[in-house]
Tab-separated table of C-alpha atoms and ligand atoms in Angstrom:
chain	number	residue	atom	x	y	z
A	1	MET	CA	40.713	33.121	45.442
A	2	LYS	CA	37.488	32.803	43.459
A	3	LEU	CA	36.908	30.143	40.807
A	4	SER	CA	33.770	29.534	38.796
A	5	VAL	CA	32.415	26.922	36.404
A	6	GLU	CA	29.408	27.542	34.181
A	7	LYS	CA	26.693	25.623	36.029
A	8	ALA	CA	26.505	24.732	39.710
A	9	GLU	CA	25.269	21.208	38.926
A	10	ASP	CA	28.220	20.392	36.647
A	11	ASN	CA	30.841	18.192	38.207
A	12	VAL	CA	34.498	19.133	38.184
A	13	LEU	CA	36.883	16.184	38.384
A	14	ILE	CA	40.330	17.021	39.773
A	15	ILE	CA	43.212	14.572	39.488
A	16	GLY	CA	45.885	15.092	42.141
A	17	CYS	CA	45.095	16.387	45.617
A	18	GLY	CA	48.445	18.130	46.043
A	19	ARG	CA	49.126	21.789	46.697
A	20	LEU	CA	47.277	23.008	43.601
A	21	GLY	CA	44.534	20.364	43.295
A	22	SER	CA	43.474	20.587	46.945
A	23	CYS	CA	43.382	24.375	46.810
A	24	ILE	CA	41.113	24.367	43.754
A	25	ALA	CA	38.931	21.620	45.239
A	26	ASN	CA	38.487	23.567	48.482
A	27	SER	CA	37.701	26.748	46.584
A	28	LEU	CA	35.093	25.141	44.298
A	29	SER	CA	33.533	23.272	47.211
A	30	ASN	CA	33.210	26.550	49.130
A	31	GLU	CA	31.226	27.827	46.161
A	32	ASN	CA	28.938	24.780	46.453
A	33	LYS	CA	30.172	23.308	43.185
A	34	ASN	CA	30.162	19.548	42.712
A	35	VAL	CA	33.737	18.345	42.985
A	36	THR	CA	35.346	14.918	42.800
A	37	ILE	CA	39.048	14.591	43.544
A	38	ILE	CA	41.314	11.582	42.993
A	39	ASP	CA	44.735	10.955	44.508
A	40	LYS	CA	46.845	7.814	44.673
A	41	ASP	CA	48.024	8.769	48.163
A	42	LYS	CA	45.227	8.870	50.748
A	43	ASP	CA	47.298	11.162	53.017
A	44	ALA	CA	46.994	13.832	50.322
A	45	PHE	CA	43.324	14.272	51.277
A	46	ARG	CA	44.486	15.856	54.545
A	47	LYS	CA	44.916	19.025	52.508
A	48	LEU	CA	41.171	19.209	51.950
A	49	SER	CA	39.412	21.562	54.316
A	50	PRO	CA	37.118	20.062	56.982
A	51	SER	CA	34.177	21.660	55.186
A	52	PHE	CA	35.025	20.031	51.816
A	53	GLY	CA	31.714	18.737	50.486
A	54	GLY	CA	32.890	16.778	47.447
A	55	LEU	CA	33.917	13.195	46.840
A	56	ALA	CA	37.532	12.095	47.480
A	57	LEU	CA	38.647	8.859	45.820
A	58	GLU	CA	41.915	7.063	46.464
A	59	GLY	CA	43.475	5.494	43.378
A	60	ASP	CA	45.797	5.833	40.426
A	61	ALA	CA	44.012	8.032	37.904
A	62	THR	CA	45.771	6.379	34.969
A	63	ASP	CA	43.555	3.395	35.783
A	64	LEU	CA	40.344	3.542	33.765
A	65	ASP	CA	38.314	1.919	36.553
A	66	ILE	CA	39.017	4.736	39.000
A	67	LEU	CA	38.052	7.323	36.366
A	68	LYS	CA	34.776	5.473	35.783
A	69	GLU	CA	34.177	5.239	39.532
A	70	ALA	CA	34.641	9.013	39.638
A	71	GLU	CA	31.933	9.258	36.937
A	72	ILE	CA	34.257	11.033	34.560
A	73	ASP	CA	31.607	10.774	31.846
A	74	LYS	CA	29.378	13.107	33.889
A	75	SER	CA	32.111	15.683	34.385
A	76	LYS	CA	31.974	19.046	32.685
A	77	VAL	CA	35.604	19.760	33.463
A	78	VAL	CA	38.573	17.465	34.108
A	79	LEU	CA	41.632	19.081	35.614
A	80	SER	CA	44.768	16.954	35.829
A	81	VAL	CA	47.310	18.465	38.219
A	82	THR	CA	49.474	15.579	39.362
A	83	ASP	CA	53.183	16.274	39.788
A	84	ASP	CA	54.080	14.382	36.613
A	85	ASP	CA	53.647	15.820	33.104
A	86	ASN	CA	53.441	12.391	31.458
A	87	THR	CA	50.675	11.316	33.837
A	88	ASN	CA	48.731	14.516	33.218
A	89	ILE	CA	49.087	14.134	29.452
A	90	MET	CA	48.069	10.483	29.547
A	91	ILE	CA	44.959	11.270	31.601
A	92	ALA	CA	44.055	14.181	29.324
A	93	GLN	CA	44.357	12.021	26.210
A	94	MET	CA	42.309	9.201	27.752
A	95	THR	CA	39.660	11.724	28.763
A	96	LYS	CA	39.515	13.367	25.330
A	97	ASN	CA	39.465	10.079	23.424
A	98	MET	CA	37.057	8.075	25.554
A	99	PHE	CA	34.670	10.480	27.294
A	100	ALA	CA	32.599	13.458	26.230
A	101	VAL	CA	34.127	15.928	28.669
A	102	GLY	CA	33.711	19.601	27.725
A	103	LYS	CA	36.979	20.927	29.045
A	104	VAL	CA	40.235	19.148	29.822
A	105	ILE	CA	42.960	21.127	31.571
A	106	VAL	CA	46.438	19.902	32.466
A	107	ARG	CA	49.362	21.344	34.348
A	108	LEU	CA	52.666	20.942	32.514
A	109	TYR	CA	55.983	21.715	34.168
A	110	ASP	CA	57.758	21.489	30.820
A	111	PRO	CA	56.595	24.477	28.732
A	112	ASP	CA	58.074	23.011	25.550
A	113	ARG	CA	55.263	20.481	25.444
A	114	GLU	CA	52.500	23.066	25.272
A	115	CYS	CA	52.295	23.442	21.479
A	116	ILE	CA	51.724	19.714	21.016
A	117	TYR	CA	48.625	19.615	23.199
A	118	LYS	CA	47.086	22.972	22.341
A	119	GLU	CA	46.037	21.595	18.967
A	120	SER	CA	44.332	18.547	20.467
A	121	GLY	CA	41.866	20.674	22.446
A	122	ILE	CA	43.655	20.177	25.748
A	123	GLU	CA	44.075	23.364	27.753
A	124	THR	CA	47.419	23.757	29.486
A	125	ILE	CA	48.572	25.559	32.609
A	126	LEU	CA	52.290	26.290	32.545
A	127	PRO	CA	53.561	27.351	35.979
A	128	SER	CA	56.972	28.353	34.645
A	129	ILE	CA	55.502	30.714	32.025
A	130	LEU	CA	53.014	32.160	34.531
A	131	SER	CA	55.908	32.766	36.932
A	132	ILE	CA	58.026	34.452	34.258
A	133	ASN	CA	55.140	36.773	33.369
A	134	GLU	CA	54.602	37.704	37.013
A	135	ILE	CA	58.324	38.258	37.637
A	136	GLU	CA	58.507	40.521	34.585
A	137	LYS	CA	55.513	42.476	35.905
A	138	ILE	CA	57.152	42.852	39.320
A	139	LEU	CA	60.387	43.990	37.699
A	140	GLY	CA	58.416	46.546	35.712
A	141	ALA	CA	59.460	45.168	32.359
A	142	LYS	CA	55.833	44.416	31.416
A	143	GLN	CA	52.643	46.373	32.190
B	201	AMP	P1	51.600	18.550	44.099
B	201	AMP	O1	52.920	18.366	43.421
B	201	AMP	O2	51.725	19.070	45.517
B	201	AMP	O3	50.626	19.400	43.300
B	201	AMP	O4	50.977	17.091	44.268
B	201	AMP	C1	50.638	16.233	43.197
B	201	AMP	C2	49.695	15.142	43.687
B	201	AMP	O5	49.421	14.274	42.581
B	201	AMP	C3	50.237	14.254	44.815
B	201	AMP	O6	49.341	14.278	45.917
B	201	AMP	C4	50.320	12.856	44.184
B	201	AMP	O7	50.029	11.805	45.097
B	201	AMP	C5	49.263	12.965	43.086
B	201	AMP	N1	49.431	11.991	41.996
B	201	AMP	C6	50.565	11.752	41.275
B	201	AMP	N2	50.353	10.805	40.346
B	201	AMP	C7	49.035	10.412	40.472
B	201	AMP	C8	48.213	9.459	39.811
B	201	AMP	N3	48.679	8.695	38.797
B	201	AMP	N4	46.924	9.334	40.201
B	201	AMP	C9	46.444	10.088	41.217
B	201	AMP	N5	47.177	11.000	41.886
B	201	AMP	C10	48.461	11.173	41.526
């Protein structure tokens, strides 16, 4: 998997070091991008590869202090991929309202919420919709 952000010196802040967050963090770190990752459970950092070169911070990312410690204001991209839609939305709104972050991306399990956040400049990743599209491709219903 290959992921890229515009400039190598721009920091990417990832919230949630679970299956998705750790994978993205490892991938960006392999590309020598600056990555900071926050998780409330320190055991989650076990998913980071031994060569991970970013900063891992333990804490609840709905707490403003941990976001400041992660230097959110210097982040080009904030990606919130905790396992809870409400948490991801809350973090995205805090980020948009309080810090000048270029891009804010959230994972939402509930696809019905997408339209609400699209208009506020928050990018959404919807695993259920992505899965449906892929299944339709596999079934040959979509090219
Ligand atoms: P996964 O479902 O595998 O993508 O994992 C989601 C990750 O998000 C887990 O490692 C959780 O500990 C983490 N997480 C959930 N809520 C928060 C939060 N408020 N702050 C930081 N990390 C969180």
